mmCIF file of C-alpha atoms and ligand atoms in Angstrom:
data_model
loop_
_atom_site.group_PDB
_atom_site.id
_atom_site.type_symbol
_atom_site.label_atom_id
_atom_site.label_comp_id
_atom_site.label_asym_id
_atom_site.label_seq_id
_atom_site.Cartn_x
_atom_site.Cartn_y
_atom_site.Cartn_z
ATOM 1 C CA MET A 1 28.081 -215.377 87.329
ATOM 2 C CA SER A 2 30.785 -214.640 89.677
ATOM 3 C CA TRP A 3 34.393 -215.001 89.006
ATOM 4 C CA GLN A 4 35.643 -212.969 91.398
ATOM 5 C CA HIS A 5 37.405 -217.003 93.035
ATOM 6 C CA ILE A 6 39.756 -216.908 89.843
ATOM 7 C CA THR A 7 40.857 -213.426 90.197
ATOM 8 C CA ASP A 8 41.884 -213.269 93.584
ATOM 9 C CA PHE A 9 44.008 -217.287 92.759
ATOM 10 C CA ILE A 10 45.392 -215.432 90.021
ATOM 11 C CA HIS A 11 46.781 -212.255 92.059
ATOM 12 C CA LYS A 12 47.946 -214.442 94.406
ATOM 13 C CA LEU A 13 49.423 -216.862 92.165
ATOM 14 C CA TYR A 14 51.621 -213.406 90.598
ATOM 15 C CA ASN A 15 51.626 -212.425 94.621
ATOM 16 C CA THR A 16 50.221 -208.990 93.904
ATOM 17 C CA GLU A 17 47.187 -206.827 93.942
ATOM 18 C CA GLU A 18 48.479 -205.408 91.079
ATOM 19 C CA PHE A 19 47.122 -205.642 87.219
ATOM 20 C CA VAL A 20 48.958 -208.908 85.972
ATOM 21 C CA PRO A 21 49.808 -208.705 82.002
ATOM 22 C CA LEU A 22 49.259 -211.231 79.877
ATOM 23 C CA HIS A 23 53.475 -212.147 79.563
ATOM 24 C CA VAL A 24 55.790 -209.767 79.568
ATOM 25 C CA PRO A 25 59.722 -210.712 80.434
ATOM 26 C CA THR A 26 62.241 -211.225 82.898
ATOM 27 C CA PHE A 27 65.774 -209.743 82.654
ATOM 28 C CA ALA A 28 67.594 -211.877 85.628
ATOM 29 C CA GLY A 29 71.152 -212.701 84.134
ATOM 30 C CA ASN A 30 73.550 -210.932 82.724
ATOM 31 C CA GLU A 31 71.496 -209.219 80.284
ATOM 32 C CA LYS A 32 72.697 -205.586 81.315
ATOM 33 C CA LYS A 33 76.663 -207.337 81.396
ATOM 34 C CA TYR A 34 76.473 -208.267 77.695
ATOM 35 C CA LEU A 35 74.644 -205.471 76.558
ATOM 36 C CA LEU A 36 77.641 -202.716 78.186
ATOM 37 C CA GLU A 37 79.409 -205.239 76.417
ATOM 38 C CA CYS A 38 77.906 -204.933 73.179
ATOM 39 C CA ILE A 39 78.178 -201.069 73.867
ATOM 40 C CA ASP A 40 81.748 -200.501 74.730
ATOM 41 C CA SER A 41 82.834 -202.960 72.156
ATOM 42 C CA THR A 42 80.632 -200.779 69.235
ATOM 43 C CA PHE A 43 79.440 -203.832 67.539
ATOM 44 C CA VAL A 44 75.995 -202.751 67.625
ATOM 45 C CA SER A 45 75.516 -204.128 64.942
ATOM 46 C CA SER A 46 74.722 -207.004 61.751
ATOM 47 C CA VAL A 47 78.417 -208.511 62.629
ATOM 48 C CA GLY A 48 79.761 -209.129 66.112
ATOM 49 C CA LYS A 49 80.331 -212.052 68.557
ATOM 50 C CA PHE A 50 76.387 -212.086 69.994
ATOM 51 C CA VAL A 51 75.212 -213.553 66.998
ATOM 52 C CA ASP A 52 77.581 -215.868 66.293
ATOM 53 C CA ARG A 53 77.211 -217.369 70.215
ATOM 54 C CA PHE A 54 73.656 -216.870 70.066
ATOM 55 C CA GLU A 55 73.353 -219.309 67.288
ATOM 56 C CA GLU A 56 75.305 -221.737 68.459
ATOM 57 C CA GLU A 57 73.414 -221.724 71.452
ATOM 58 C CA VAL A 58 69.660 -221.974 70.104
ATOM 59 C CA ALA A 59 71.847 -224.706 67.848
ATOM 60 C CA LEU A 60 72.975 -226.784 70.867
ATOM 61 C CA TYR A 61 69.437 -226.046 73.085
ATOM 62 C CA THR A 62 67.177 -227.448 70.508
ATOM 63 C CA GLY A 63 69.328 -230.336 68.781
ATOM 64 C CA ALA A 64 69.231 -227.754 65.421
ATOM 65 C CA SER A 65 72.430 -229.086 62.873
ATOM 66 C CA ALA A 66 72.111 -224.199 61.990
ATOM 67 C CA ALA A 67 70.148 -221.919 63.012
ATOM 68 C CA VAL A 68 70.284 -218.012 61.482
ATOM 69 C CA VAL A 69 69.246 -215.060 62.920
ATOM 70 C CA CYS A 70 66.489 -212.896 61.849
ATOM 71 C CA VAL A 71 64.902 -209.474 62.252
ATOM 72 C CA ASN A 72 61.781 -211.321 63.585
ATOM 73 C CA GLY A 73 60.303 -214.234 63.617
ATOM 74 C CA THR A 74 57.700 -212.955 60.756
ATOM 75 C CA ASN A 75 60.595 -212.594 58.144
ATOM 76 C CA ALA A 76 62.243 -215.861 59.355
ATOM 77 C CA LEU A 77 58.770 -217.039 58.408
ATOM 78 C CA HIS A 78 58.679 -215.856 55.166
ATOM 79 C CA MET A 79 62.509 -217.140 54.845
ATOM 80 C CA ALA A 80 61.759 -220.295 55.934
ATOM 81 C CA MET A 81 59.063 -220.643 53.070
ATOM 82 C CA LEU A 82 61.231 -219.067 50.229
ATOM 83 C CA LEU A 83 63.765 -221.577 51.244
ATOM 84 C CA ALA A 84 61.556 -224.421 50.794
ATOM 85 C CA GLY A 85 61.032 -222.973 47.682
ATOM 86 C CA VAL A 86 57.354 -221.418 48.112
ATOM 87 C CA ASP A 87 57.244 -218.800 45.042
ATOM 88 C CA ARG A 88 54.151 -217.075 44.023
ATOM 89 C CA GLY A 89 51.006 -217.917 42.319
ATOM 90 C CA ASP A 90 51.825 -221.547 45.100
ATOM 91 C CA GLU A 91 49.640 -222.569 47.739
ATOM 92 C CA VAL A 92 50.679 -223.433 52.060
ATOM 93 C CA LEU A 93 48.120 -225.594 53.863
ATOM 94 C CA THR A 94 48.105 -223.716 57.303
ATOM 95 C CA GLN A 95 45.839 -222.935 60.437
ATOM 96 C CA ALA A 96 43.012 -220.470 60.758
ATOM 97 C CA LEU A 97 44.110 -220.167 64.392
ATOM 98 C CA THR A 98 47.101 -218.498 64.420
ATOM 99 C CA PHE A 99 49.217 -215.081 64.769
ATOM 100 C CA ILE A 100 49.181 -213.512 61.380
ATOM 101 C CA ALA A 101 52.433 -213.479 61.167
ATOM 102 C CA THR A 102 52.025 -216.831 59.213
ATOM 103 C CA CYS A 103 49.617 -215.454 56.796
ATOM 104 C CA ASN A 104 51.760 -212.015 56.582
ATOM 105 C CA ALA A 105 54.675 -214.764 55.337
ATOM 106 C CA ILE A 106 53.097 -216.105 52.623
ATOM 107 C CA SER A 107 51.703 -212.945 51.401
ATOM 108 C CA TYR A 108 54.898 -211.431 50.802
ATOM 109 C CA ILE A 109 55.607 -214.300 48.861
ATOM 110 C CA GLY A 110 52.581 -213.720 46.793
ATOM 111 C CA ALA A 111 50.814 -217.378 47.734
ATOM 112 C CA HIS A 112 47.802 -218.053 49.078
ATOM 113 C CA PRO A 113 47.053 -220.102 52.235
ATOM 114 C CA VAL A 114 44.107 -223.504 52.841
ATOM 115 C CA PHE A 115 43.560 -223.085 56.114
ATOM 116 C CA LEU A 116 43.333 -226.345 57.141
ATOM 117 C CA ASP A 117 41.096 -228.157 60.964
ATOM 118 C CA VAL A 118 42.942 -228.153 64.101
ATOM 119 C CA ASP A 119 42.697 -230.949 66.898
ATOM 120 C CA ARG A 120 40.974 -229.474 70.195
ATOM 121 C CA ASP A 121 43.798 -231.312 72.610
ATOM 122 C CA THR A 122 47.052 -229.604 70.844
ATOM 123 C CA MET A 123 45.165 -226.500 69.028
ATOM 124 C CA GLY A 124 47.765 -227.156 66.161
ATOM 125 C CA LEU A 125 46.413 -228.324 63.149
ATOM 126 C CA SER A 126 45.196 -231.807 62.451
ATOM 127 C CA PRO A 127 47.006 -234.410 60.929
ATOM 128 C CA GLN A 128 43.369 -236.298 59.820
ATOM 129 C CA ALA A 129 42.184 -233.188 58.093
ATOM 130 C CA LEU A 130 45.700 -232.143 56.606
ATOM 131 C CA GLN A 131 45.384 -236.189 55.717
ATOM 132 C CA GLN A 132 41.199 -235.328 54.528
ATOM 133 C CA TRP A 133 41.021 -232.651 53.040
ATOM 134 C CA LEU A 134 44.202 -233.576 50.120
ATOM 135 C CA GLU A 135 42.952 -236.709 50.046
ATOM 136 C CA GLU A 136 39.237 -234.581 48.639
ATOM 137 C CA HIS A 137 40.972 -232.096 46.419
ATOM 138 C CA ALA A 138 44.831 -232.492 45.999
ATOM 139 C CA GLU A 139 46.653 -234.876 42.855
ATOM 140 C CA ILE A 140 50.072 -235.636 42.788
ATOM 141 C CA ARG A 141 51.229 -235.612 38.948
ATOM 142 C CA SER A 142 55.223 -236.079 38.393
ATOM 143 C CA ALA A 143 56.044 -235.384 41.739
ATOM 144 C CA THR A 144 54.476 -232.728 42.449
ATOM 145 C CA CYS A 145 51.046 -232.674 44.359
ATOM 146 C CA TYR A 146 48.410 -229.433 43.430
ATOM 147 C CA ASN A 147 45.078 -228.799 44.376
ATOM 148 C CA LYS A 148 42.102 -229.908 42.293
ATOM 149 C CA SER A 149 40.044 -227.027 42.402
ATOM 150 C CA THR A 150 42.975 -223.901 41.939
ATOM 151 C CA GLY A 151 45.356 -225.751 39.872
ATOM 152 C CA ARG A 152 47.794 -224.144 42.242
ATOM 153 C CA ARG A 153 51.064 -226.299 43.204
ATOM 154 C CA ILE A 154 50.186 -226.688 46.999
ATOM 155 C CA LYS A 155 54.000 -226.914 47.880
ATOM 156 C CA CYS A 156 54.467 -225.882 51.525
ATOM 157 C CA CYS A 157 52.205 -226.752 55.063
ATOM 158 C CA VAL A 158 52.475 -224.401 58.161
ATOM 159 C CA PRO A 159 51.491 -225.941 61.345
ATOM 160 C CA MET A 160 52.018 -224.076 64.276
ATOM 161 C CA HIS A 161 52.966 -225.237 67.583
ATOM 162 C CA THR A 162 49.537 -223.084 69.372
ATOM 163 C CA PHE A 163 50.806 -221.713 73.165
ATOM 164 C CA GLY A 164 54.030 -224.084 73.072
ATOM 165 C CA HIS A 165 51.769 -227.124 72.932
ATOM 166 C CA PRO A 166 54.074 -229.235 70.357
ATOM 167 C CA VAL A 167 51.155 -230.623 67.305
ATOM 168 C CA ARG A 168 51.317 -234.063 65.910
ATOM 169 C CA ILE A 169 54.710 -233.128 64.235
ATOM 170 C CA ASP A 170 55.502 -236.709 63.193
ATOM 171 C CA GLU A 171 52.309 -237.805 61.197
ATOM 172 C CA LEU A 172 51.964 -234.515 59.536
ATOM 173 C CA ALA A 173 55.767 -235.161 58.216
ATOM 174 C CA HIS A 174 54.518 -238.122 57.815
ATOM 175 C CA ILE A 175 51.823 -236.703 55.086
ATOM 176 C CA CYS A 176 54.005 -234.547 54.130
ATOM 177 C CA ALA A 177 56.666 -236.278 53.180
ATOM 178 C CA GLN A 178 53.764 -238.847 51.082
ATOM 179 C CA TRP A 179 51.815 -235.932 48.661
ATOM 180 C CA HIS A 180 55.195 -234.384 48.253
ATOM 181 C CA ILE A 181 54.775 -231.069 50.529
ATOM 182 C CA GLU A 182 57.163 -229.027 52.576
ATOM 183 C CA LEU A 183 56.944 -228.444 55.982
ATOM 184 C CA VAL A 184 58.064 -226.106 57.759
ATOM 185 C CA GLU A 185 56.732 -225.259 61.333
ATOM 186 C CA ASP A 186 56.090 -221.500 62.238
ATOM 187 C CA ALA A 187 57.650 -222.946 66.372
ATOM 188 C CA ALA A 188 57.536 -218.785 66.843
ATOM 189 C CA GLU A 189 55.768 -219.544 70.477
ATOM 190 C CA SER A 190 56.819 -223.108 71.312
ATOM 191 C CA LEU A 191 61.292 -222.458 72.105
ATOM 192 C CA GLY A 192 61.783 -224.952 74.989
ATOM 193 C CA SER A 193 58.597 -226.983 73.894
ATOM 194 C CA PHE A 194 59.626 -230.650 72.753
ATOM 195 C CA TYR A 195 56.983 -233.597 71.333
ATOM 196 C CA LYS A 196 58.250 -236.805 71.451
ATOM 197 C CA GLY A 197 62.204 -235.895 73.340
ATOM 198 C CA LYS A 198 62.517 -233.672 70.339
ATOM 199 C CA HIS A 199 62.324 -230.097 70.553
ATOM 200 C CA THR A 200 59.518 -228.271 68.322
ATOM 201 C CA GLY A 201 61.519 -226.047 64.495
ATOM 202 C CA THR A 202 63.129 -229.306 64.206
ATOM 203 C CA PHE A 203 61.479 -231.760 62.227
ATOM 204 C CA GLY A 204 60.656 -230.255 59.573
ATOM 205 C CA LYS A 205 62.354 -228.541 56.577
ATOM 206 C CA VAL A 206 62.360 -225.720 58.139
ATOM 207 C CA GLY A 207 60.928 -223.800 61.493
ATOM 208 C CA ALA A 208 61.187 -220.501 62.496
ATOM 209 C CA ILE A 209 61.113 -219.240 66.005
ATOM 210 C CA SER A 210 60.167 -215.634 67.463
ATOM 211 C CA PHE A 211 61.890 -213.550 69.864
ATOM 212 C CA ASN A 212 59.257 -210.964 70.314
ATOM 213 C CA GLY A 213 58.818 -208.984 73.939
ATOM 214 C CA ASN A 214 55.524 -211.435 74.319
ATOM 215 C CA LYS A 215 57.518 -214.475 73.705
ATOM 216 C CA THR A 216 59.447 -217.108 75.804
ATOM 217 C CA ILE A 217 62.608 -215.890 76.037
ATOM 218 C CA THR A 218 63.022 -212.204 73.948
ATOM 219 C CA THR A 219 65.460 -210.154 72.378
ATOM 220 C CA GLY A 220 63.296 -206.647 72.450
ATOM 221 C CA GLY A 221 62.547 -207.861 68.598
ATOM 222 C CA GLY A 222 63.811 -211.124 67.140
ATOM 223 C CA GLY A 223 63.630 -214.359 65.148
ATOM 224 C CA MET A 224 65.378 -217.844 64.536
ATOM 225 C CA LEU A 225 65.486 -219.975 61.433
ATOM 226 C CA LEU A 226 66.519 -223.318 62.434
ATOM 227 C CA PHE A 227 67.169 -226.242 59.808
ATOM 228 C CA GLN A 228 68.164 -229.225 59.542
ATOM 229 C CA ASP A 229 70.286 -229.111 56.255
ATOM 230 C CA ALA A 230 73.691 -227.395 57.762
ATOM 231 C CA GLU A 231 73.937 -226.297 53.846
ATOM 232 C CA LEU A 232 70.073 -224.600 53.841
ATOM 233 C CA GLY A 233 71.538 -223.094 56.968
ATOM 234 C CA ARG A 234 73.933 -221.765 54.866
ATOM 235 C CA GLN A 235 71.913 -220.573 51.889
ATOM 236 C CA ALA A 236 69.925 -218.812 54.215
ATOM 237 C CA LYS A 237 72.755 -216.741 56.117
ATOM 238 C CA HIS A 238 73.744 -216.049 52.516
ATOM 239 C CA LEU A 239 69.829 -214.533 51.861
ATOM 240 C CA THR A 240 69.640 -212.814 54.469
ATOM 241 C CA THR A 241 72.899 -210.916 54.558
ATOM 242 C CA GLN A 242 71.867 -209.185 51.054
ATOM 243 C CA ALA A 243 73.384 -212.140 49.796
ATOM 244 C CA LYS A 244 76.285 -210.419 49.520
ATOM 245 C CA LEU A 245 79.574 -213.002 48.298
ATOM 246 C CA PRO A 246 82.247 -212.612 51.070
ATOM 247 C CA HIS A 247 85.062 -209.972 50.177
ATOM 248 C CA ARG A 248 87.362 -207.709 51.640
ATOM 249 C CA TRP A 249 86.443 -204.540 49.513
ATOM 250 C CA GLU A 250 84.319 -205.129 46.645
ATOM 251 C CA PHE A 251 80.190 -205.409 46.787
ATOM 252 C CA VAL A 252 78.892 -208.065 44.957
ATOM 253 C CA HIS A 253 75.841 -209.924 45.214
ATOM 254 C CA ASP A 254 74.614 -213.378 43.840
ATOM 255 C CA HIS A 255 70.607 -212.998 44.283
ATOM 256 C CA VAL A 256 68.139 -210.675 45.115
ATOM 257 C CA GLY A 257 69.038 -210.595 49.191
ATOM 258 C CA TYR A 258 67.471 -209.258 52.269
ATOM 259 C CA ASN A 259 68.469 -207.493 55.180
ATOM 260 C CA TYR A 260 67.353 -209.650 57.466
ATOM 261 C CA ARG A 261 70.138 -210.010 60.241
ATOM 262 C CA MET A 262 69.753 -209.766 63.655
ATOM 263 C CA PRO A 263 71.786 -206.893 64.796
ATOM 264 C CA ASN A 264 74.216 -207.961 67.683
ATOM 265 C CA ILE A 265 72.953 -205.434 70.185
ATOM 266 C CA ASN A 266 69.938 -207.908 70.026
ATOM 267 C CA ALA A 267 71.449 -210.690 70.066
ATOM 268 C CA ALA A 268 73.590 -209.891 72.721
ATOM 269 C CA LEU A 269 70.272 -210.083 74.959
ATOM 270 C CA GLY A 270 69.193 -213.246 72.989
ATOM 271 C CA CYS A 271 72.736 -214.883 74.945
ATOM 272 C CA ALA A 272 71.317 -213.753 78.243
ATOM 273 C CA GLN A 273 68.180 -214.611 78.215
ATOM 274 C CA MET A 274 69.502 -218.154 76.532
ATOM 275 C CA GLU A 275 70.943 -219.299 80.018
ATOM 276 C CA THR A 276 67.904 -218.275 82.033
ATOM 277 C CA LEU A 277 65.704 -220.252 79.120
ATOM 278 C CA GLU A 278 65.493 -223.749 80.318
ATOM 279 C CA GLN A 279 65.166 -221.571 84.636
ATOM 280 C CA PHE A 280 61.833 -219.915 82.744
ATOM 281 C CA VAL A 281 60.434 -222.757 81.257
ATOM 282 C CA LEU A 282 60.573 -224.462 84.171
ATOM 283 C CA ASN A 283 58.782 -221.482 86.290
ATOM 284 C CA LYS A 284 55.944 -220.942 83.415
ATOM 285 C CA ARG A 285 54.933 -225.454 84.172
ATOM 286 C CA GLU A 286 54.741 -225.018 87.547
ATOM 287 C CA THR A 287 52.930 -222.463 87.196
ATOM 288 C CA ALA A 288 50.651 -224.268 85.018
ATOM 289 C CA LYS A 289 50.518 -226.727 87.341
ATOM 290 C CA ARG A 290 49.128 -224.979 89.669
ATOM 291 C CA TYR A 291 46.266 -224.037 87.425
ATOM 292 C CA ALA A 292 45.214 -227.408 86.086
ATOM 293 C CA GLU A 293 45.267 -228.218 90.328
ATOM 294 C CA PHE A 294 42.888 -224.961 90.577
ATOM 295 C CA PHE A 295 40.679 -225.299 87.749
ATOM 296 C CA SER A 296 40.123 -228.892 87.711
ATOM 297 C CA ASP A 297 37.584 -228.319 91.233
ATOM 298 C CA VAL A 298 35.979 -224.787 89.064
ATOM 299 C CA PRO A 299 33.551 -226.538 87.429
ATOM 300 C CA GLY A 300 32.581 -225.850 83.584
ATOM 301 C CA ILE A 301 36.235 -224.265 82.622
ATOM 302 C CA THR A 302 38.912 -226.737 81.245
ATOM 303 C CA PHE A 303 42.303 -226.001 81.485
ATOM 304 C CA ILE A 304 44.080 -226.493 78.310
ATOM 305 C CA SER A 305 47.780 -229.188 79.554
ATOM 306 C CA GLU A 306 50.163 -230.187 77.621
ATOM 307 C CA PRO A 307 48.888 -233.049 74.915
ATOM 308 C CA GLU A 308 50.108 -236.539 75.109
ATOM 309 C CA ASN A 309 54.264 -237.083 74.059
ATOM 310 C CA ALA A 310 54.856 -234.153 74.096
ATOM 311 C CA ARG A 311 56.880 -231.818 76.754
ATOM 312 C CA SER A 312 55.251 -227.696 76.551
ATOM 313 C CA ASN A 313 56.394 -224.635 77.051
ATOM 314 C CA TYR A 314 53.258 -222.925 77.905
ATOM 315 C CA TRP A 315 54.235 -220.106 76.657
ATOM 316 C CA LEU A 316 50.361 -219.446 76.925
ATOM 317 C CA ASN A 317 47.947 -220.818 79.242
ATOM 318 C CA ALA A 318 44.961 -221.120 78.231
ATOM 319 C CA VAL A 319 41.936 -222.287 79.575
ATOM 320 C CA LEU A 320 37.937 -223.582 77.967
ATOM 321 C CA LEU A 321 35.017 -221.805 79.556
ATOM 322 C CA PRO A 322 31.436 -222.942 78.212
ATOM 323 C CA ASP A 323 30.353 -221.200 75.449
ATOM 324 C CA LYS A 324 29.941 -218.013 73.388
ATOM 325 C CA GLU A 325 28.249 -216.209 76.508
ATOM 326 C CA ALA A 326 30.374 -217.871 79.286
ATOM 327 C CA GLN A 327 33.703 -216.777 77.585
ATOM 328 C CA LEU A 328 32.555 -212.991 77.018
ATOM 329 C CA SER A 329 32.057 -212.539 80.429
ATOM 330 C CA PHE A 330 34.736 -214.399 81.971
ATOM 331 C CA LEU A 331 36.559 -212.384 79.534
ATOM 332 C CA LYS A 332 34.908 -208.761 80.709
ATOM 333 C CA TYR A 333 35.451 -209.513 84.428
ATOM 334 C CA THR A 334 38.255 -210.856 84.711
ATOM 335 C CA ASN A 335 39.867 -207.525 82.374
ATOM 336 C CA ASP A 336 37.533 -204.903 85.156
ATOM 337 C CA HIS A 337 38.978 -206.596 88.169
ATOM 338 C CA GLY A 338 42.966 -206.537 87.303
ATOM 339 C CA ILE A 339 43.930 -209.922 85.640
ATOM 340 C CA MET A 340 44.701 -209.607 81.601
ATOM 341 C CA THR A 341 43.129 -212.271 79.255
ATOM 342 C CA ARG A 342 42.007 -212.379 75.622
ATOM 343 C CA PRO A 343 39.965 -215.034 73.183
ATOM 344 C CA ALA A 344 42.820 -215.875 70.802
ATOM 345 C CA TRP A 345 43.437 -213.915 67.495
ATOM 346 C CA GLU A 346 40.601 -213.910 65.690
ATOM 347 C CA LEU A 347 40.615 -216.661 62.945
ATOM 348 C CA MET A 348 42.674 -215.918 60.262
ATOM 349 C CA ASN A 349 39.184 -217.041 57.360
ATOM 350 C CA ARG A 350 37.520 -213.982 59.146
ATOM 351 C CA LEU A 351 39.860 -211.293 58.139
ATOM 352 C CA PRO A 352 39.375 -209.895 54.795
ATOM 353 C CA MET A 353 42.391 -210.347 53.825
ATOM 354 C CA PHE A 354 42.274 -214.301 53.805
ATOM 355 C CA SER A 355 38.508 -214.268 53.926
ATOM 356 C CA HIS A 356 38.438 -215.965 49.780
ATOM 357 C CA CYS A 357 41.106 -218.410 51.040
ATOM 358 C CA GLN A 358 39.816 -222.655 50.782
ATOM 359 C CA THR A 359 38.610 -223.555 54.217
ATOM 360 C CA ASP A 360 37.260 -226.999 55.156
ATOM 361 C CA SER A 361 34.535 -227.092 57.906
ATOM 362 C CA LEU A 362 37.088 -225.831 60.744
ATOM 363 C CA GLU A 363 35.308 -227.768 63.029
ATOM 364 C CA ASN A 364 37.227 -227.916 65.612
ATOM 365 C CA THR A 365 39.304 -224.374 65.178
ATOM 366 C CA LEU A 366 35.469 -222.655 65.895
ATOM 367 C CA TRP A 367 34.554 -225.036 68.561
ATOM 368 C CA LEU A 368 38.186 -223.093 70.329
ATOM 369 C CA ALA A 369 37.624 -219.846 69.262
ATOM 370 C CA GLU A 370 34.388 -218.903 71.487
ATOM 371 C CA ARG A 371 36.004 -220.799 74.072
ATOM 372 C CA LEU A 372 39.400 -220.376 74.729
ATOM 373 C CA VAL A 373 40.895 -217.793 76.498
ATOM 374 C CA ASN A 374 44.594 -216.913 77.322
ATOM 375 C CA ILE A 375 45.264 -216.176 80.735
ATOM 376 C CA PRO A 376 48.124 -214.965 82.509
ATOM 377 C CA SER A 377 51.509 -217.215 81.665
ATOM 378 C CA SER A 378 54.572 -214.672 82.329
ATOM 379 C CA VAL A 379 57.555 -216.178 84.665
ATOM 380 C CA ARG A 380 57.063 -215.966 88.217
ATOM 381 C CA ASN A 381 58.497 -214.318 90.935
ATOM 382 C CA VAL A 382 59.854 -217.543 93.378
HETATM 383 C C1 PLP B 401 55.225 -214.129 67.257
HETATM 384 C C2 PLP B 401 54.345 -215.322 66.129
HETATM 385 C C3 PLP B 401 55.235 -215.384 64.852
HETATM 386 C C4 PLP B 401 56.284 -213.803 64.899
HETATM 387 O O1 PLP B 401 56.352 -212.084 65.028
HETATM 388 P P1 PLP B 401 56.785 -211.693 64.848
HETATM 389 O O2 PLP B 401 56.781 -210.305 66.795
HETATM 390 O O3 PLP B 401 57.328 -210.721 63.764
HETATM 391 O O4 PLP B 401 58.701 -211.903 65.495
HETATM 392 C C5 PLP B 401 55.238 -215.394 64.337
HETATM 393 N N1 PLP B 401 53.578 -216.928 64.186
HETATM 394 C C6 PLP B 401 53.556 -216.890 65.438
HETATM 395 C C7 PLP B 401 52.202 -217.744 65.581
HETATM 396 C C8 PLP B 401 53.824 -215.917 66.371
HETATM 397 O O5 PLP B 401 52.473 -215.897 68.450
#
């Protein structure tokens, strides 16, 4: 099959004959100004006004009671699960269709992921799959959830808002509450995405955002923790700053802490990017609309639109091909013709570190994995 009309469309959409990458950052505002200000102040490291301001702005935008910066999204997820009480030997329920960071963070604690299916429309953890798996495999003893076959405590559930599309987070929250499981949201990809009017990452106990270079906004590298409980936010600040007790000259620490602070120079970039975030999201939503219109006339290809009740940031646009063979052919053609596309991440349960982990049927996950392709999604110059 020839896919030329598709590569032509994408070249035109991005107004270039050149290679179209999947996602690149846009610096269109005060980035240089704030970076210079930061350097001139000499406060380029772990304290400074940009850190406080970035946290305040993200909290304001997301409606979180507290927001705490981290060095990257992976560290933010690690910290989020520690704060949710995940301990060595616990199990954490998550999806196989995610980026490795989710599972690495679980592994840093010495906990074990269990991979459950996603819904086809959200591509995120399925409430139905979660409920069904818990009914079959879990039991509650003294207000604690245990896996009946492994005997391990099931402490936490970490859904991920895939490609920026919100999962059915209210249903997941409800199920987790019933089963005494803490909810942590991997909102790394979903800054700017709302579910029923509430920002993703603010439904669970903790939410983690990423500001890596390929995300909707970037600080070079960076992450942020979102809290509904401001007291937990204060704990996060303490633990991410080496658990040092405030004192003018003494170095006393009351806990094994982490140096997970985002430097002020990265936060300077973040403050500038926050000023253009909403503009970026609107731009990306317009791009998604153009894709949706275009692909509605392309037989055999389905463009994935935002799920019900959601306002998606459309971080990475995605299409579904009819089968694995078409997926491969599409990937090859587009990458050969100046359009960067890629399939979803290799499923976590297929990686050597996690191939022994418990899963359910993963029916929709497997179905999506052999059809899904991400297509260029950067903010367009308009
Ligand atoms: C980007 C991302 C992260 C965090 O990545 P960092 O590069 O460490 O900021 C975590 N989870 C998912 C699903 C991601 O896409």
